[in-house]
mmCIF file of C-alpha atoms in Angstrom:
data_model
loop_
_atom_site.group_PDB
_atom_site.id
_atom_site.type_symbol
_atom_site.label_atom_id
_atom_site.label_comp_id
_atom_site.label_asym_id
_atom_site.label_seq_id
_atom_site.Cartn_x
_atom_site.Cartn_y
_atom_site.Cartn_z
ATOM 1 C CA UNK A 1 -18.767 10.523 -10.315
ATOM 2 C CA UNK A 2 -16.203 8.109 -8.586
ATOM 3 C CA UNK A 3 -14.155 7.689 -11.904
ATOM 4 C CA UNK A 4 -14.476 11.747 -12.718
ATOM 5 C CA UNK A 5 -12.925 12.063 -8.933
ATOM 6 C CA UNK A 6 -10.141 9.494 -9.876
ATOM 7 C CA UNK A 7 -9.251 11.982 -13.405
ATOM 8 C CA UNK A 8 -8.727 15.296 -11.607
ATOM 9 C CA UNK A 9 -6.130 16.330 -12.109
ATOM 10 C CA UNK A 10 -4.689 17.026 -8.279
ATOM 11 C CA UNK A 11 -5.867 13.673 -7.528
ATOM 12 C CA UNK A 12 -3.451 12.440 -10.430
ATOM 13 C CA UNK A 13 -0.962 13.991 -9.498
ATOM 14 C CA UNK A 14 -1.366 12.637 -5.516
ATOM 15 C CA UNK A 15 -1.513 8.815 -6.724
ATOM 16 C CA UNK A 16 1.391 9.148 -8.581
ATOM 17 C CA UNK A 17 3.236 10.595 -5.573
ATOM 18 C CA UNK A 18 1.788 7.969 -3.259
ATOM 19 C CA UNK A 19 3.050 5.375 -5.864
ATOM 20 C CA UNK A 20 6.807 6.581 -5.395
ATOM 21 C CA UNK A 21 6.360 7.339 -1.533
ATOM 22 C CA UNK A 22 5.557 3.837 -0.728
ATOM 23 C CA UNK A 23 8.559 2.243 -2.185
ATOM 24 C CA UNK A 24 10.701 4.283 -0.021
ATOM 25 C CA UNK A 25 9.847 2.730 3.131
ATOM 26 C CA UNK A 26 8.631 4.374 6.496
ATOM 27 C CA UNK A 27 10.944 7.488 7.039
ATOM 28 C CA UNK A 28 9.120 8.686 3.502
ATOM 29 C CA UNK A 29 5.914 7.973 4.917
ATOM 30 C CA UNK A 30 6.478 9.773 8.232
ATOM 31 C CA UNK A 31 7.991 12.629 6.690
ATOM 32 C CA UNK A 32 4.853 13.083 4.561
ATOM 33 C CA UNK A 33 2.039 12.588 7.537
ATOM 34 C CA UNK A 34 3.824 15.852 8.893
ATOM 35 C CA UNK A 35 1.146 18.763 7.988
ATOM 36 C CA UNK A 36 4.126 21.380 7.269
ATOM 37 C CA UNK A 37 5.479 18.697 4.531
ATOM 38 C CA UNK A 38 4.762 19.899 0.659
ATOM 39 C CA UNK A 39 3.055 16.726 -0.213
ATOM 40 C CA UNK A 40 1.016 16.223 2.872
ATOM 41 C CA UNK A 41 -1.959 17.604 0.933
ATOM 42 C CA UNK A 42 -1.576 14.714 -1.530
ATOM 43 C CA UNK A 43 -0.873 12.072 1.094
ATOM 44 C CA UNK A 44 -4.410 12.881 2.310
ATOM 45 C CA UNK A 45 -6.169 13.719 -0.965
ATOM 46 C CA UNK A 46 -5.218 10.131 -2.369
ATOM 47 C CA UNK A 47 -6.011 8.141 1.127
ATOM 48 C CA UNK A 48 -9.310 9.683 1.318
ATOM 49 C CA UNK A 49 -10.385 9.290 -1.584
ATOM 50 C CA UNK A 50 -9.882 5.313 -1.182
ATOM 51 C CA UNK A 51 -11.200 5.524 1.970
ATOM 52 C CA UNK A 52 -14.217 7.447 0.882
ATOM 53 C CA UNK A 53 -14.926 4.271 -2.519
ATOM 54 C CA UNK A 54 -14.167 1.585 0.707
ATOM 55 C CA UNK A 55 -16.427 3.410 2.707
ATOM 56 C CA UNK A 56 -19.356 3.130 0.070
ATOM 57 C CA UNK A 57 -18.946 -0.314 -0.502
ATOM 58 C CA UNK A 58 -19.039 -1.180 3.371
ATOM 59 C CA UNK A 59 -22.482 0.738 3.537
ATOM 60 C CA UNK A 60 -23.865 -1.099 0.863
ATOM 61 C CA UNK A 61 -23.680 1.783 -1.635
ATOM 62 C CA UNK A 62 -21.299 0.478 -4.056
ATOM 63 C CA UNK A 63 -21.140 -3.366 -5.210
ATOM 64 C CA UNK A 64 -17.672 -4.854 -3.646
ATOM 65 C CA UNK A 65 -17.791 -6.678 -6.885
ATOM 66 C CA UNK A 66 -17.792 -3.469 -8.658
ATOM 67 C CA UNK A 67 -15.002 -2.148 -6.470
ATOM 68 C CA UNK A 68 -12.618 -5.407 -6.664
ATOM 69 C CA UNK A 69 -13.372 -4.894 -10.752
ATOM 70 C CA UNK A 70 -12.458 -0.804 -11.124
ATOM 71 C CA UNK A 71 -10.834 -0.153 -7.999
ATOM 72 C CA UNK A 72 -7.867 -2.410 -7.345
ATOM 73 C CA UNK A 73 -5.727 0.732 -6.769
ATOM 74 C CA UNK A 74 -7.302 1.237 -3.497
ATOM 75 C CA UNK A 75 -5.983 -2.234 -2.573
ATOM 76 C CA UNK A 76 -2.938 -1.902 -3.361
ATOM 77 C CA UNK A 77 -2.116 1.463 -1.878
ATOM 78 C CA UNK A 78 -3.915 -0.395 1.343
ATOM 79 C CA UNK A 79 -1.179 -3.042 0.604
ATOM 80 C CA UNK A 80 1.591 -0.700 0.871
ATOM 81 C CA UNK A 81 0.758 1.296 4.044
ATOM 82 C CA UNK A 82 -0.363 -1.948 5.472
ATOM 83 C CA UNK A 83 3.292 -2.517 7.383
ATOM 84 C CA UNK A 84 3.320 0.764 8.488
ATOM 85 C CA UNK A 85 -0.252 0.634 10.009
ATOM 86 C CA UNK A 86 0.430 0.412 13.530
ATOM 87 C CA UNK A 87 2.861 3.535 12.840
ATOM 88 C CA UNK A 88 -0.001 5.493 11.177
ATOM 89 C CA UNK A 89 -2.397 4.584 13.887
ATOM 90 C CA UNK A 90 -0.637 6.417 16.619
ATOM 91 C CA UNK A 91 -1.438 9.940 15.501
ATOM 92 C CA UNK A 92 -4.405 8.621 13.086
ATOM 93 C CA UNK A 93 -6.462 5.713 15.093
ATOM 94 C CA UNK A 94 -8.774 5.311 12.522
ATOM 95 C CA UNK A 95 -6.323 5.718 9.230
ATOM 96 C CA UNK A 96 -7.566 3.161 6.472
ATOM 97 C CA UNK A 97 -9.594 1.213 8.183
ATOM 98 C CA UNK A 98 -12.638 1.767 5.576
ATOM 99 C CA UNK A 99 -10.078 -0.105 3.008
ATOM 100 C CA UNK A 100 -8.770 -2.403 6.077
ATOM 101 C CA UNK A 101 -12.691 -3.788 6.568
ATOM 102 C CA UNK A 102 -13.501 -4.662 2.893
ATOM 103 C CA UNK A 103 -9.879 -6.138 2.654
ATOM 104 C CA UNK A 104 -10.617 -8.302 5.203
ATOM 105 C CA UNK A 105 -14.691 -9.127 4.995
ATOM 106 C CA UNK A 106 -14.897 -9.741 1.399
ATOM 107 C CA UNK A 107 -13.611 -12.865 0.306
ATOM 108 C CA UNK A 108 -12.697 -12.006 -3.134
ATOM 109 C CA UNK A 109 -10.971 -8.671 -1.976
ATOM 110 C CA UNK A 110 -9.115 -10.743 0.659
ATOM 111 C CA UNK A 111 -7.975 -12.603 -2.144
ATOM 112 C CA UNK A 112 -7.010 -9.850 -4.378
ATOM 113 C CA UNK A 113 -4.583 -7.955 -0.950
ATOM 114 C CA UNK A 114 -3.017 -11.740 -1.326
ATOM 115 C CA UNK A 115 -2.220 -11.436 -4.727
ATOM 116 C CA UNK A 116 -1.174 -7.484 -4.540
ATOM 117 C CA UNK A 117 1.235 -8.788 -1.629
ATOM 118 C CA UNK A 118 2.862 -11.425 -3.209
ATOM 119 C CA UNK A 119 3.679 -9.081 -5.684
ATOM 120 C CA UNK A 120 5.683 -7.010 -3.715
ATOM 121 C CA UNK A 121 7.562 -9.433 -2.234
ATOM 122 C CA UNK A 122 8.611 -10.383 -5.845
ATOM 123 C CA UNK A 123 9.705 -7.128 -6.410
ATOM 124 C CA UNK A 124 11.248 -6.418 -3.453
ATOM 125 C CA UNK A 125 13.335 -10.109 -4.144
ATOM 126 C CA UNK A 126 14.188 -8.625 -7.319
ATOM 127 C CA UNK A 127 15.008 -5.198 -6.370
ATOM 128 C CA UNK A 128 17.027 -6.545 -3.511
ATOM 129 C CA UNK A 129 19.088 -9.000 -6.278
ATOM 130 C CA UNK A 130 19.363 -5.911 -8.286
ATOM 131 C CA UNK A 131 21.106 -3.835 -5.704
ATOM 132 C CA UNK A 132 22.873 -6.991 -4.307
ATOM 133 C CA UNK A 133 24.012 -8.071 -7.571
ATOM 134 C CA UNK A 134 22.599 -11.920 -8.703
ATOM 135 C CA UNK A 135 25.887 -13.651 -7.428
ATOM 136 C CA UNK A 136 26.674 -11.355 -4.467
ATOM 137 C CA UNK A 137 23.229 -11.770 -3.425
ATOM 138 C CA UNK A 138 23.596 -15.085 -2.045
ATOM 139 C CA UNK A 139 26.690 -14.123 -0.355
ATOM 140 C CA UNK A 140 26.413 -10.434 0.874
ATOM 141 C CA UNK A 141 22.796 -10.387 1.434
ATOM 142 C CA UNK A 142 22.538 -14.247 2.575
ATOM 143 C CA UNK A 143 19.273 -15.026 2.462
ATOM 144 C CA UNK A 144 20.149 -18.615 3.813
ATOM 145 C CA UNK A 145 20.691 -16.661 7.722
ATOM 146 C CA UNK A 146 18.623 -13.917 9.474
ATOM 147 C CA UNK A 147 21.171 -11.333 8.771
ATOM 148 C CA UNK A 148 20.929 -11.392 5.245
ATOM 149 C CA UNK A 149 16.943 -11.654 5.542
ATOM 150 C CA UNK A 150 16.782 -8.143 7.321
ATOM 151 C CA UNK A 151 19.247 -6.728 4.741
ATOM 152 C CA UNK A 152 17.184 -7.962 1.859
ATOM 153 C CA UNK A 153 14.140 -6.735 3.742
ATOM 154 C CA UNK A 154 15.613 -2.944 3.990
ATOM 155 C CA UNK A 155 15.897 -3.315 0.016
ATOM 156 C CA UNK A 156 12.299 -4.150 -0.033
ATOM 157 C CA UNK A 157 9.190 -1.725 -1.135
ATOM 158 C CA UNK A 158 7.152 -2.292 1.936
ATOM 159 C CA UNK A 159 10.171 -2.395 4.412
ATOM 160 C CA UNK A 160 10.532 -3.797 7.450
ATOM 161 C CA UNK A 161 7.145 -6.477 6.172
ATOM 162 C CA UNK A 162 9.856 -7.954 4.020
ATOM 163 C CA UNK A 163 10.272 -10.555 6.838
ATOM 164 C CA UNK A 164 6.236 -11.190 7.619
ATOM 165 C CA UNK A 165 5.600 -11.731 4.148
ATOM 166 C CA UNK A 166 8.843 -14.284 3.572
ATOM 167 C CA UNK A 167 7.619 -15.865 6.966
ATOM 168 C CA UNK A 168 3.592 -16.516 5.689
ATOM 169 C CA UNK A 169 4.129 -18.695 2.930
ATOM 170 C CA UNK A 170 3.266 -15.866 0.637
ATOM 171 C CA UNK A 171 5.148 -16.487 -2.931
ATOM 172 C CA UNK A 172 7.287 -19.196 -1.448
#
């Protein structure tokens, strides 16, 4: 029933949009939490659904095995609201936190997040030498000072984590 869920149609359509909405950084993300926004619907649709397959596997219903193997997804989207948590959290205390637990208590899932992060910090490093230009990268973003950090980090598909994830030793 899980996978028929993941087909409908609607729900398609909301991953998809969640997909694009988390490359654009938080201003995309707050405008969508608003209930009067046309793709609020979706926002929630496609969150709840993960949260409903992360809640199943916390309760012992479904295998985290199982989920790690069909539902990587669910991590990943996880991954990409993860720097915007706190944010979230303000209006929604308990937003993700089904998906935040098995991230964090299953070992292999733990591992997985790790690999979905490092991920997008190569693709924000890329993305942030394609707007920058290879050689101009260097100079105008200067990733050799702080400066140059943040401005590589606002090119970056999580945002503002640019920084955290540079700082942890994560794809360096």
């Amino acid at each position: 029933k899980i996978y028929d869920l993941r087909r409908e149609r609607e729900l398609r359509k909301a991953r998809r949009m969640l997909g694009e909405l988390t490359m654009g950084g938080w201003e995309g993300i707050q405008a969508v939490m608003d209930w009067d926004h046309k793709e609020n619907a979706h926002f929630r649709q496609v969150t709840s659904y993960w949260e409903m397959v992360a809640s199943f596997v916390n309760r012992g219903i479904f295998h985290p095995d199982v989920y790690l193997d069909t539902c990587g997804e669910g991590l990943y989207t996880f991954a990409a609201l993860r720097p915007h948590l706190s944010k979230i959290r303000e209006t929604s205390p308990r937003f993700m936190l089904q998906t935040e637990h098995v991230a964090n208590e299953h070992p292999a899932c733990r591992e997985r997040m790790e690999t979905i992060e490092k991920m997008m910090a190569s693709w924000g490093a890329e993305q942030a030498a394609a707007a920058c230009g290879e050689r101009e990268h260097e100079l105008a973003c200067g990733e050799h000072d702080e400066a140059g950090r943040k401005q590589a980090a606002a090119a970056h598909p999580i945002g503002e984590d640019a920084d955290r994830i540079r700082g942890s030793g994560i794809g360096e």
